[in-house]
Amino acid sequence: MIQENKDTSSDSGKMYWKSLNDYAESPQFRTWVENEFPNGASLFEDTQRRSFMKLMAASFGLAGLGFSGCRRPEHEILPYGKSPEELIPGVPNYYATAMPTTAGYLPLIVESHEGRPTKIEGNPSYVPFGGSTDIYAQASVLNLYDPDRARGSFQKEQKTLAGNTSIRWKKIQSDSILSMLNDWSSSGKVAILADSSYSLARQELVGKLQDKGVLWAEFDSVDSISFESELAAKLNSKRPVRAIPKLKNASRVLSLDCDFMGNREPYSLANSRSFMSGRKVNKPKDSLKMNRLYSVEADMTITGGVADHRLRLESSRMKSFLCLLGAEILKTKTKNDTALIKKFSDLGKGTSEHLNWARICAKDLLSANGKSLILAGNHLDAETHLIVYFLNGLLGSLDKTVSYVTQPFSSNLGLQDLVSSINDGNVDTLIMLGGNPVHATSGFIDWEDISQKVENTVRIGFSIDESSQFCDYHIGCSHYLESWDLGLTWDCTSVIPIQPLIAPLFDTKSDIECLLSLSGDSNSSHDYIQSLFEKNGASITFKDFLRLGVFKKDYTNKLKAEDLRSYLQENLKPSVSDANANFEVLLVPDFHALDGSFINNGWMQECPHPITKLTWDNALLISPKMAKELESKFPDIGLLPKPTLLNQTGEIAPDNAVFENGYQKSPVVELSVAGGKKIAAPLYVQPGLADKTVVASLGMGRKNTGRVGCEAGFDSYPLLSKQDTRVLPVLEIKPIGSYKILANTQEHWSMEGRAIIREANAEKYSKNQDFATQMGAESHSPPIWGKDQDTDLAFKSTTTPRGNSSYEHPDHTYEKSETHGIHQWGMAIDLNQCTGCSACVVACQSENNIPIVGKDQVLRGREMHWMRLDRYYSSAERNGDEIPSDVQVSFQGVACMHCETAPCESVCPVNATVHDEEGLNAMAYNRCVGTRYCANNCPYKVRRFNFFDWNKRDINQLYQGPLGDKNDSLPAMGKNPDVTVRMRGVMEKCTYCVQRIQEAKIRVKVKAQRNANLATGNDGADLKLSTQDIKVPDGTIRPACQQVCPSDGVAFGDLSDPNSRVSQLKNDPRDYAVLGYLNTRPRTSYLAKVRNPNPAMPDFSDSPHSYREYHDKAYPSHH
Amino acid sequence: MSTVKTVSDQADPAILGKIKPAPWIDKPLVENKRNFHWVTEKICGIVERKTPVWWWWCFILALCIASFTGMGLVYLVSTGVGVWGNNNPVNWGWAIVNFVFWIGIGHAGTLISAVLCLLKQKWRTSINRASEAMTVFAVLCAGIFPLFHVGRVWFAWWLFPLPNSNAIWPQFRSPLEWDVFAVSTYATVSILFWYMGMIPDLAVIRDRAKETWRKYFYGVLSMGWRNANNHWRNFEMAYLLLAGLSTPLVLSVHTIVSFDFAVANLPGWHTTIFPPYFVAGAIFSGFGMVLTLLLPLRSLFGLHDLITQGHIDNICKITLATGTMVGYAYSMEFFIAWYGANSYESFAFINRAFGNYWWAYWVMVSCNVISPQLFWFKKIRENTPLVWIISIFVNIGMWFERFVIANTTLSRDFLPSSWGYYSPTVVDIFTFAGTFGFFSVLFLLFIRFLPLMPMAEVKMVMPQADPHGSKKH
C-alpha cells in the first residue's frame, strides 16, 4: 500500500527533506532544546539520530528475541468493497496508451494488476514498431513508482540563517498553485518554457494560450531536431523538414555518425526493425541478398557494431568526408558538372586519406540502384543534412529508402528568445514545464540573473530537480501512466492516445491539466482529449480508439524536390577540419540517463551500457591511440596494459591492464574547452573510437536528483556553450591525480578464440552452410547425439537420446513422468538480428521482479540480470600488449539455456532446481538453501544469487543487515504479482517467463474445456480433452525478451511441433549450441551471425575477425 | 614338493657370513630407558598438575580469536552471504577453501591411528592420540564452513534425508550430498575411535584422582573400565575393527571432497586425477599440522623421550613423500591438460600458473613442492625449529592449493564475458582466522584435561613390555 506522506513527507533529496537532523540543526530548535533540556542539549551534537536508532534497535532486538519477536508480521488484506468492472483478481488487464518522448509518442500496451501498472509492452497496432519497445519505455514504469519523484506539490521556503541559505519545500495543494497561476496570468506577462512535445492536445492549448498573450518557448536538453528548421529554410518549406528512413527497402546504407538503431537518434525502434529485417537470412542463399551497412562514426555505437564496414572518423570531419564521398558520387552521376565535383573534392581534402574507402563505398551505393541511403547524425549541422539530402537525391533514394516530409508542428520560440524577452522585462511569471532547462543550460545561461528579473516562477516537473530549485513553486507532474493526452508518433502518421492506468498516486497534475487550467478551460483532461479526438474528424469512436491505441492519420506533407546544385556550388564553405586538428569532444545523450530524465531510474543505471558495459557511471571515452598519447605525456596515468607473461601469448591484455583485482580504476582528468568551460571525469579506453574524439555523455552527474542517481557519473552539460553544438574542440586534458572506480560488468574483451559467437561472411555462408557446426570442440569429437544425430528435432526434444553413450543418465522425458509434457519449450536467438540495444535486459528485469543491487555490488560481481548481453571485441591486430583500435563488435544475449542434461540440476543437494516435463529447468526458490553449487557448475554463468535481501533492504545499507533501513515501499507496487519476489540466500535465473507459459496454458485449457462442454454437454471429470486441444498455438507465448525485441531476434515456442517458428529456426544450418561439446544440450540455441562485407573495400577480410581468432587458435599449425 | 625351498629353510643363507651385515637394531621408541611408572607419571602429570600460567594465557587468547568466528557467523547469518567476498562467477570463495583445508588436516590423525595401526607401525603410539584429537577438532572446524556458507542456513537440515510432509528427499546425485554423508561418517568414526582409545587412560587418571570432581568426571568418562582381561580383549578387538573401518575413510573422505570439484564440469576441476591427488594432499597437510602441533608440545611438556627424533624423522619422510606426490600431481595436471587437447582445459592450467592468481599458484608450488624437498637432508630433519617452520609452510601451501583450485577455475571459466575476480572481505578473513582460535581452544582443553598419549599403548611398545625379547637374534 502507498504510505501517504507523513508530515515529514517527501523523503527524497536532501534539499527538501526535513529530517530530524535538519530540525536539530536549526537555531530555533536548538534554543528550544536548550530551554527544555539544558543538560541534554549536547546530545544532539555527537549522536546522530541514525546511530542512536541503531543502538536502540540492537537492544530492542535482543529484548524481543525471547517471546514477543516470534510472530509473523501482520499484513492487512483490503478486499474491494465494490468490485470494479472487468476486474478479476489475479487476472491482469491490458490497456493501450503511449509514452511521450522527444521522438514522438511511443504506442504501448500496459499490463495492469488490480489497478497497478506493472509491465509495458509495445502496441503492435503501430506497424513500424511491430509491438516492440525501447529500453526507456521498459524502464519508465519504474519512474511511476520512483520514491524520489515529487510526491505532491510544494512551495519553496528559502531561509537564510547565519549566512547559510537552505531550501526547504513545504507541501501545498496543487490546485492552490494553479489558482495562483491564474491570478498572475490574468495580470499578464506569463511565459512558459516547455519541453518539446508531440501532443496534439498541447498544441491546441498552446494556440489558445498564445492568443491570450502567453509567451510559449520550447527547449529540449538534448536537441535532436534543431537542424530540421534550418533544413526547411534551405528547402523552401514553411514547416520543419524531417527525413523518415524506410530501411526495409534499403540494401546499401551509409551511416554518417548516425546511431540510427541506438539511443542517439529518434525512431530507432522502427529503424532497427526495418533495417534488421533486411539482414534476415532464412536460407544460405539469402545471405547474398543481405543489406550492407557502411558506418562512418566517431563514437563506437551499436549501429557501428552491426556495420559491415566501419570507418573511425572524428565528428568534426564528417562533412569533409561527406564531400569526399559526394565528389565520387557526382563523378559517376553527373560527369559534366565539374565545378561542383571540384568544390566537393576540395572540401573533402581534409579526409583524403580515406579516399579509397569513400570511392568504393560510393560505387557500392550507386550500384544499388536507388536502394541505397545515406543517413547523418542529428548532431551534425544543417548543411551536412542538406548535402545528404542532395546525395540521396543523386542516388535516387528519395521516396524509396527515405522520404523527406514536412512535419506538422511549427517551430516555436527557443530558449534564447525567451531569455531576451525576460531581459526586455516582458515576463513577470515564468513557468517551466517538463524538461530540465536550468540543468542543461548551466554552461551558458545565467539563471541567477533571470531569477532577479522574473517575479513568479513555477515549475511543473516530475521530480524536484535543478529547475525546481530555481523556482518558487513546484507542481508535481503526473507520470504518463496517470494522465490523459493525445499525440503523434515521430513519423506523424498515427494519432496515439495516452490514457491513465491509475489515478495519480500523489497530488500531481499532468501538463494538459495545468494548461487547461491556465487557459481557463474547466473541462477535465479526459473530456478535453475526447472532444479533441472527436473534433479531429476521426472515423472511429473514442472508445474504439482507446482500445486500438492507434489511429492512422497522416499529418505530414511531402516535400517538393529542390535542385540544390547551384545553392551548394555557391554556399558550401570549407568549415571542415583536417586530420591534424585538435582533439574534439562529442557530447551524446547518456545511455543510462538519456538526457538526464532517467538518472534516478535504477533499472537504467544498472543496465550495462551496450558497448562499454559500464553501470552506474559514464566515462570520457578515448581511443587507444589517444590513451597512448596521454600515457607518454603523463607516464603515471595508468591507462594501458603493462605487458605480462600471459598476454604475450594470448589476448588477456585489457582486463589485466585496466582491472586491478576486478576493479576498474580510471584516472580522473580535467577536460577543458573554449570559454573556460571544464569538467572532471574518469577516462575509459574504448576501442573503435576515432583517434581524436573524446566521447562524453549528457545527462548523468545531476546534483538535485533522488537517492538512486545522486552519485551516478559526471555532468557534461557545463561544456555546452550553445545548445545545438555538440561537437567541440578540446583545449586540454590533464589528469588531476585522483582515480575513480568504475563498475563494469564485463572485464574481459575478447572471446579468446573460443567458438562462442560464431560468425562468417555472407559469401562464405552461401558456399559452406555448415560452418557453424564445424566450429568448436564438438566439431572434433563424435557427434553428441551419436546414432540419434539425424533424428528430427521433435524427437530430440521429447526424448533424451542416448546416442552411443554406454552410461545411463537420468531420463527426464515425459514417458517416464506421470504427467505428460505435451509441449517442449525451446528458444532460438538469431545473433544476426541482435543490435545490442539491451531492451531485453530491462524488459526481463521488469517482468521478473529482478532487483537492482547498486554500484558497490555490481563492482563485486553480484548484478542480478537474468538476461545479460555479452559484448566481445575481435580485431585483426592481435597483440596482447596493445588495445586494438579497429574492432568488430559482437553481441550475444545470454539467459538460462534450459539444458536437457543440466549441470546445475545434478549438483543441487536439495533438489531445488529440477527439470519439468516440458523441458524447463525449473527453480524452486522455496526449496533452495543456497549452496551456489549450481551457479558454479553452470557453464553459461546465468544463475544469480541473492547475496543480500535486495528487495527488502535499502541498497546503500545492505551491510547493516537487520539494522539497516528497509526499502521504500513505493517501488514494490510495480512488482509483477505472478512472479515470486526472492529473498536473500536463494538462487534465481531465467525461467523462460514460466508465468506467461502457465497463463497461456491455462487459457487454452479453459477454452478447450468450454468448447468440449458445449459440444458434449459433459462436465468435470467426464470431459475428455485431446492433446491437440490443449496445445498452446505457436506464437501465443512470448517471453519478455522476445516481446520487446525490435529486430525479432528471439524465437520461443514448442520444439515438439515441427512447424513452430522456433523449430524451423533450429533446423536452420546456422543453428548451434554454445559449448555444445559439454553435452548439456541447451534448449536455447543460437543462429550464427553473418556479416556482409564488400570484397572490394580496403578493410575487407574474408572472415570476420572473431572467426579468424578462433581458427588461428584451433588450428595453430595452419599459419 | 621337496624341491621347493622355503625361506625358513635358509634362515641363515650362506652369503650372510660373507658380507657380515651390521646388526639391525630397532631404535627404542621410548628413549633414555624410561620405565612404565615414568610414563604414567609423565602423561597423567600433565593432567593432574596445577594449570600452568602459559596455558591460561594461550586459552584466553585462543578464546578471543575464536570469537572472531562467532561474530563473523552472527553477522553472516543476520545479514547475508554478501558479507563475504563471494560473487558470480566465484560463488565459492574462502568458505569452501577453508572447509577442504581443515578436513584435509584431519587426515593425518586417521592415517596414524588407523592405517599405521593396521600396518603395525609401533612408532605411532606416542603421537596417535594427539593426532586423533587434531582430526576431531579439524573436522569440527571444517564443518562450520559448508554449513554456514549456504544462503539460508536455517534450512541446512534439508541436506539430511529426513522424512517430511512434502516428501522431498535430498538429491543423491550431488557431491555436496555425498559430502554430508562422508563428513558426518568421518566425524562420527573419528570421535568414536578417539574416545574409545582413551578409555583405559581415562581409567588410570580416575584411579589416581584425589579431588571428587575428578573422580566423577573421569569416572563417567572411563565407563567403568576395570582393566579386566575381557575388557582388554573386547577393547583390542573393537580397536582393530574401528581401525579397519577408519582406513577406507582416510581415502574416501577426501576422495568425496575432491568430487565437489571433479564432478563439476569446469575446466581445471573436471579431472580424474583429483581423488588420489586430494588424498595425498590431505595426508601431506595433516602431517604438516601434526608437526606444527607436536613439536611445541614436546618441548613444553618435556616429551623428548616419548616423541623422539625417530618420530620426527618418520613424519618428515612421510611429508616428503606426499609432498612429492602432490608435486607430481601438479605436473601431471599440466601434462593432461596439454595432452587432452581441450583448449578450455589448457587455458585453465596456463591461467593457474600465469593468470590473475599466479601469485597464489607460486606460493602453493614453493610451499608444497619445494619446501618439503629439504627433508631429504638429515641435518634439516634434526633441526627441530627448521622442521617446525617447514611444517608451517606446508600448512600455508596446502591452504593455497585449495584456494588456487577453487578460485582460478571459477574466476576464468568457459565464457570470457563472465570472468571475474574474487577477493575476500574482512569478514572472510576474520571468520577463518577465528577457526584457528576455535581449534586452539579445543586443543588446549584436550591437553589440559585428557591424556595426551595412550599410556597403555606406549607401554606396550617399550622394551619392558617384551622382557623376553620377541625378536630372533
PDB file of C-alpha atoms in Angstrom, chain A residues 645-646 652 655-656 661-662 745-748 750-752 754-756 777 810 812 860-862 868 870 872 894 903 905-911 925-933 935-941 943-945 947-949 958-962 983-987 1074-1075 1077-1078 1080, chain B residues 75-93 95 149-156 158-159 164 168-177 259-261 263-266 269 342-344 347-348 350-351 354-356 410 412-421 423 425:
ATOM      1  CA  LEU A 645      53.901 -13.131 -19.407  1.00  0.00           C
ATOM      2  CA  LEU A 646      50.436 -14.259 -20.318  1.00  0.00           C
ATOM      3  CA  ILE A 652      44.259 -11.236 -21.947  1.00  0.00           C
ATOM      4  CA  ASP A 655      41.443  -6.970 -18.050  1.00  0.00           C
ATOM      5  CA  ASN A 656      44.916  -7.402 -16.706  1.00  0.00           C
ATOM      6  CA  ASN A 661      41.648  -7.083  -8.629  1.00  0.00           C
ATOM      7  CA  GLY A 662      38.495  -6.858 -10.660  1.00  0.00           C
ATOM      8  CA  THR A 745      30.022  -5.924 -15.764  1.00  0.00           C
ATOM      9  CA  GLN A 746      32.358  -7.391 -18.335  1.00  0.00           C
ATOM     10  CA  GLU A 747      36.037  -7.297 -17.572  1.00  0.00           C
ATOM     11  CA  HIS A 748      37.186  -9.309 -20.496  1.00  0.00           C
ATOM     12  CA  SER A 750      37.954 -10.874 -26.289  1.00  0.00           C
ATOM     13  CA  MET A 751      36.429 -14.255 -26.943  1.00  0.00           C
ATOM     14  CA  GLU A 752      39.901 -15.791 -26.631  1.00  0.00           C
ATOM     15  CA  ARG A 754      36.598 -19.699 -28.365  1.00  0.00           C
ATOM     16  CA  ALA A 755      33.688 -20.652 -30.567  1.00  0.00           C
ATOM     17  CA  ILE A 756      31.113 -18.779 -28.530  1.00  0.00           C
ATOM     18  CA  ALA A 777      35.378 -28.503 -29.586  1.00  0.00           C
ATOM     19  CA  PRO A 810      18.566 -39.928 -15.895  1.00  0.00           C
ATOM     20  CA  HIS A 812      13.725 -36.548 -17.809  1.00  0.00           C
ATOM     21  CA  ARG A 860      31.609  -7.146  -6.531  1.00  0.00           C
ATOM     22  CA  GLY A 861      30.091  -9.025  -9.455  1.00  0.00           C
ATOM     23  CA  ARG A 862      26.659  -9.519  -7.985  1.00  0.00           C
ATOM     24  CA  ARG A 868      22.607 -10.335 -19.984  1.00  0.00           C
ATOM     25  CA  ASP A 870      27.681 -10.218 -23.729  1.00  0.00           C
ATOM     26  CA  TYR A 872      33.023  -9.223 -27.420  1.00  0.00           C
ATOM     27  CA  VAL A 894      22.622 -14.968 -22.620  1.00  0.00           C
ATOM     28  CA  PRO A 903      24.750 -29.428 -14.988  1.00  0.00           C
ATOM     29  CA  GLU A 905      20.387 -29.941 -11.600  1.00  0.00           C
ATOM     30  CA  SER A 906      22.691 -32.823 -10.840  1.00  0.00           C
ATOM     31  CA  VAL A 907      24.726 -30.907  -8.291  1.00  0.00           C
ATOM     32  CA  CYS A 908      21.955 -29.360  -6.197  1.00  0.00           C
ATOM     33  CA  PRO A 909      21.896 -31.325  -2.950  1.00  0.00           C
ATOM     34  CA  VAL A 910      18.301 -30.445  -2.108  1.00  0.00           C
ATOM     35  CA  ASN A 911      16.553 -30.844  -5.465  1.00  0.00           C
ATOM     36  CA  TYR A 925      13.011 -20.840  -4.676  1.00  0.00           C
ATOM     37  CA  ASN A 926      11.343 -22.223  -1.600  1.00  0.00           C
ATOM     38  CA  ARG A 927      13.464 -25.326  -1.675  1.00  0.00           C
ATOM     39  CA  CYS A 928      16.769 -23.555  -2.301  1.00  0.00           C
ATOM     40  CA  VAL A 929      19.175 -23.407   0.610  1.00  0.00           C
ATOM     41  CA  GLY A 930      21.802 -21.521  -1.361  1.00  0.00           C
ATOM     42  CA  THR A 931      24.836 -23.770  -1.713  1.00  0.00           C
ATOM     43  CA  ARG A 932      25.547 -21.978  -5.014  1.00  0.00           C
ATOM     44  CA  TYR A 933      26.946 -25.176  -6.474  1.00  0.00           C
ATOM     45  CA  ALA A 935      25.902 -21.446 -10.244  1.00  0.00           C
ATOM     46  CA  ASN A 936      29.451 -22.753 -10.187  1.00  0.00           C
ATOM     47  CA  ASN A 937      28.575 -25.644 -12.404  1.00  0.00           C
ATOM     48  CA  CYS A 938      26.608 -23.610 -14.910  1.00  0.00           C
ATOM     49  CA  PRO A 939      28.924 -23.247 -17.880  1.00  0.00           C
ATOM     50  CA  TYR A 940      26.977 -20.220 -19.061  1.00  0.00           C
ATOM     51  CA  LYS A 941      27.063 -18.474 -15.671  1.00  0.00           C
ATOM     52  CA  ARG A 943      22.464 -18.157 -12.320  1.00  0.00           C
ATOM     53  CA  ARG A 944      22.159 -15.254  -9.932  1.00  0.00           C
ATOM     54  CA  PHE A 945      22.395 -15.449  -6.189  1.00  0.00           C
ATOM     55  CA  PHE A 947      23.691 -12.282  -1.632  1.00  0.00           C
ATOM     56  CA  PHE A 948      21.567  -9.832   0.320  1.00  0.00           C
ATOM     57  CA  ASP A 949      17.920  -9.067   0.771  1.00  0.00           C
ATOM     58  CA  LEU A 958      22.943  -3.767   2.722  1.00  0.00           C
ATOM     59  CA  TYR A 959      25.855  -4.343   5.034  1.00  0.00           C
ATOM     60  CA  GLN A 960      23.877  -3.232   8.028  1.00  0.00           C
ATOM     61  CA  GLY A 961      21.715  -6.305   7.829  1.00  0.00           C
ATOM     62  CA  PRO A 962      18.635  -6.191  10.026  1.00  0.00           C
ATOM     63  CA  MET A 983      14.550 -13.418  -0.504  1.00  0.00           C
ATOM     64  CA  ARG A 984      18.216 -13.490   0.329  1.00  0.00           C
ATOM     65  CA  GLY A 985      20.102 -16.738   0.190  1.00  0.00           C
ATOM     66  CA  VAL A 986      18.354 -18.234  -2.812  1.00  0.00           C
ATOM     67  CA  MET A 987      19.442 -18.714  -6.375  1.00  0.00           C
ATOM     68  CA  VAL A1074      27.102 -22.712 -27.202  1.00  0.00           C
ATOM     69  CA  LEU A1075      29.647 -25.019 -25.555  1.00  0.00           C
ATOM     70  CA  TYR A1077      30.784 -30.212 -26.531  1.00  0.00           C
ATOM     71  CA  LEU A1078      29.771 -30.301 -22.880  1.00  0.00           C
ATOM     72  CA  THR A1080      24.468 -30.003 -21.845  1.00  0.00           C
TER      73      THR A1080
ATOM     74  CA  TYR B  75      26.943 -11.167  11.092  1.00  0.00           C
ATOM     75  CA  LEU B  76      26.812 -13.566   8.170  1.00  0.00           C
ATOM     76  CA  VAL B  77      23.570 -15.209   9.162  1.00  0.00           C
ATOM     77  CA  SER B  78      21.838 -11.994  10.107  1.00  0.00           C
ATOM     78  CA  THR B  79      22.872 -10.083   7.013  1.00  0.00           C
ATOM     79  CA  GLY B  80      23.527 -12.424   4.122  1.00  0.00           C
ATOM     80  CA  VAL B  81      26.285 -14.268   2.332  1.00  0.00           C
ATOM     81  CA  GLY B  82      27.142 -10.968   0.696  1.00  0.00           C
ATOM     82  CA  VAL B  83      29.266 -10.003   3.681  1.00  0.00           C
ATOM     83  CA  TRP B  84      31.788 -12.445   2.259  1.00  0.00           C
ATOM     84  CA  GLY B  85      33.660 -11.786  -0.938  1.00  0.00           C
ATOM     85  CA  ASN B  86      31.841 -14.399  -2.997  1.00  0.00           C
ATOM     86  CA  ASN B  87      30.406 -13.274  -6.272  1.00  0.00           C
ATOM     87  CA  ASN B  88      29.318 -14.519  -9.617  1.00  0.00           C
ATOM     88  CA  PRO B  89      31.338 -16.345 -11.084  1.00  0.00           C
ATOM     89  CA  VAL B  90      33.280 -17.172  -7.918  1.00  0.00           C
ATOM     90  CA  ASN B  91      30.356 -18.493  -5.936  1.00  0.00           C
ATOM     91  CA  TRP B  92      32.533 -20.442  -3.612  1.00  0.00           C
ATOM     92  CA  GLY B  93      35.230 -18.377  -2.040  1.00  0.00           C
ATOM     93  CA  ALA B  95      34.427 -20.902   2.774  1.00  0.00           C
ATOM     94  CA  HIS B 149      28.270 -20.898   3.529  1.00  0.00           C
ATOM     95  CA  VAL B 150      24.742 -21.702   2.406  1.00  0.00           C
ATOM     96  CA  GLY B 151      22.399 -18.825   1.809  1.00  0.00           C
ATOM     97  CA  ARG B 152      19.714 -19.967   4.211  1.00  0.00           C
ATOM     98  CA  VAL B 153      21.481 -21.788   6.993  1.00  0.00           C
ATOM     99  CA  TRP B 154      18.245 -22.274   8.865  1.00  0.00           C
ATOM    100  CA  PHE B 155      17.232 -24.725   6.170  1.00  0.00           C
ATOM    101  CA  ALA B 156      20.563 -26.545   6.012  1.00  0.00           C
ATOM    102  CA  TRP B 158      17.253 -30.185   4.274  1.00  0.00           C
ATOM    103  CA  LEU B 159      20.501 -31.807   3.245  1.00  0.00           C
ATOM    104  CA  ASN B 164       8.905 -34.673   5.622  1.00  0.00           C
ATOM    105  CA  ILE B 168      11.076 -34.288  -0.891  1.00  0.00           C
ATOM    106  CA  TRP B 169      14.340 -36.095  -0.467  1.00  0.00           C
ATOM    107  CA  PRO B 170      17.803 -34.763  -0.899  1.00  0.00           C
ATOM    108  CA  GLN B 171      19.330 -35.198  -4.303  1.00  0.00           C
ATOM    109  CA  PHE B 172      21.634 -38.142  -4.109  1.00  0.00           C
ATOM    110  CA  ARG B 173      23.448 -37.275  -7.318  1.00  0.00           C
ATOM    111  CA  SER B 174      25.017 -34.176  -5.793  1.00  0.00           C
ATOM    112  CA  PRO B 175      28.565 -34.396  -4.487  1.00  0.00           C
ATOM    113  CA  LEU B 176      27.526 -31.999  -1.747  1.00  0.00           C
ATOM    114  CA  GLU B 177      25.078 -34.626  -0.567  1.00  0.00           C
ATOM    115  CA  PHE B 259      34.323 -34.882  -6.124  1.00  0.00           C
ATOM    116  CA  ASP B 260      32.888 -31.491  -5.225  1.00  0.00           C
ATOM    117  CA  PHE B 261      35.279 -30.262  -7.848  1.00  0.00           C
ATOM    118  CA  VAL B 263      32.213 -33.960 -10.711  1.00  0.00           C
ATOM    119  CA  ALA B 264      31.624 -30.383 -11.826  1.00  0.00           C
ATOM    120  CA  ASN B 265      32.222 -29.758 -15.491  1.00  0.00           C
ATOM    121  CA  LEU B 266      34.506 -26.760 -15.143  1.00  0.00           C
ATOM    122  CA  TRP B 269      38.049 -29.119 -11.883  1.00  0.00           C
ATOM    123  CA  ASN B 342      40.916 -29.284 -24.930  1.00  0.00           C
ATOM    124  CA  SER B 343      41.537 -25.584 -25.257  1.00  0.00           C
ATOM    125  CA  TYR B 344      39.424 -24.756 -22.196  1.00  0.00           C
ATOM    126  CA  PHE B 347      43.801 -22.393 -20.759  1.00  0.00           C
ATOM    127  CA  ALA B 348      42.697 -23.192 -17.226  1.00  0.00           C
ATOM    128  CA  ILE B 350      48.144 -21.873 -18.062  1.00  0.00           C
ATOM    129  CA  ASN B 351      45.948 -19.383 -16.308  1.00  0.00           C
ATOM    130  CA  PHE B 354      50.421 -17.228 -15.154  1.00  0.00           C
ATOM    131  CA  GLY B 355      46.969 -15.683 -14.920  1.00  0.00           C
ATOM    132  CA  ASN B 356      45.225 -13.473 -12.434  1.00  0.00           C
ATOM    133  CA  LEU B 410      35.794 -20.230 -11.126  1.00  0.00           C
ATOM    134  CA  ARG B 412      38.085 -17.892 -15.515  1.00  0.00           C
ATOM    135  CA  ASP B 413      35.711 -20.496 -16.851  1.00  0.00           C
ATOM    136  CA  PHE B 414      34.011 -21.045 -20.162  1.00  0.00           C
ATOM    137  CA  LEU B 415      32.621 -17.705 -21.284  1.00  0.00           C
ATOM    138  CA  PRO B 416      35.113 -14.838 -21.023  1.00  0.00           C
ATOM    139  CA  SER B 417      32.200 -12.433 -20.663  1.00  0.00           C
ATOM    140  CA  SER B 418      31.510 -13.615 -17.151  1.00  0.00           C
ATOM    141  CA  TRP B 419      35.073 -13.759 -15.945  1.00  0.00           C
ATOM    142  CA  GLY B 420      35.553 -12.032 -12.641  1.00  0.00           C
ATOM    143  CA  TYR B 421      37.866 -11.664  -9.746  1.00  0.00           C
ATOM    144  CA  SER B 423      38.890 -11.004  -3.133  1.00  0.00           C
ATOM    145  CA  THR B 425      36.416  -9.382   2.748  1.00  0.00           C
TER     146      THR B 425
END
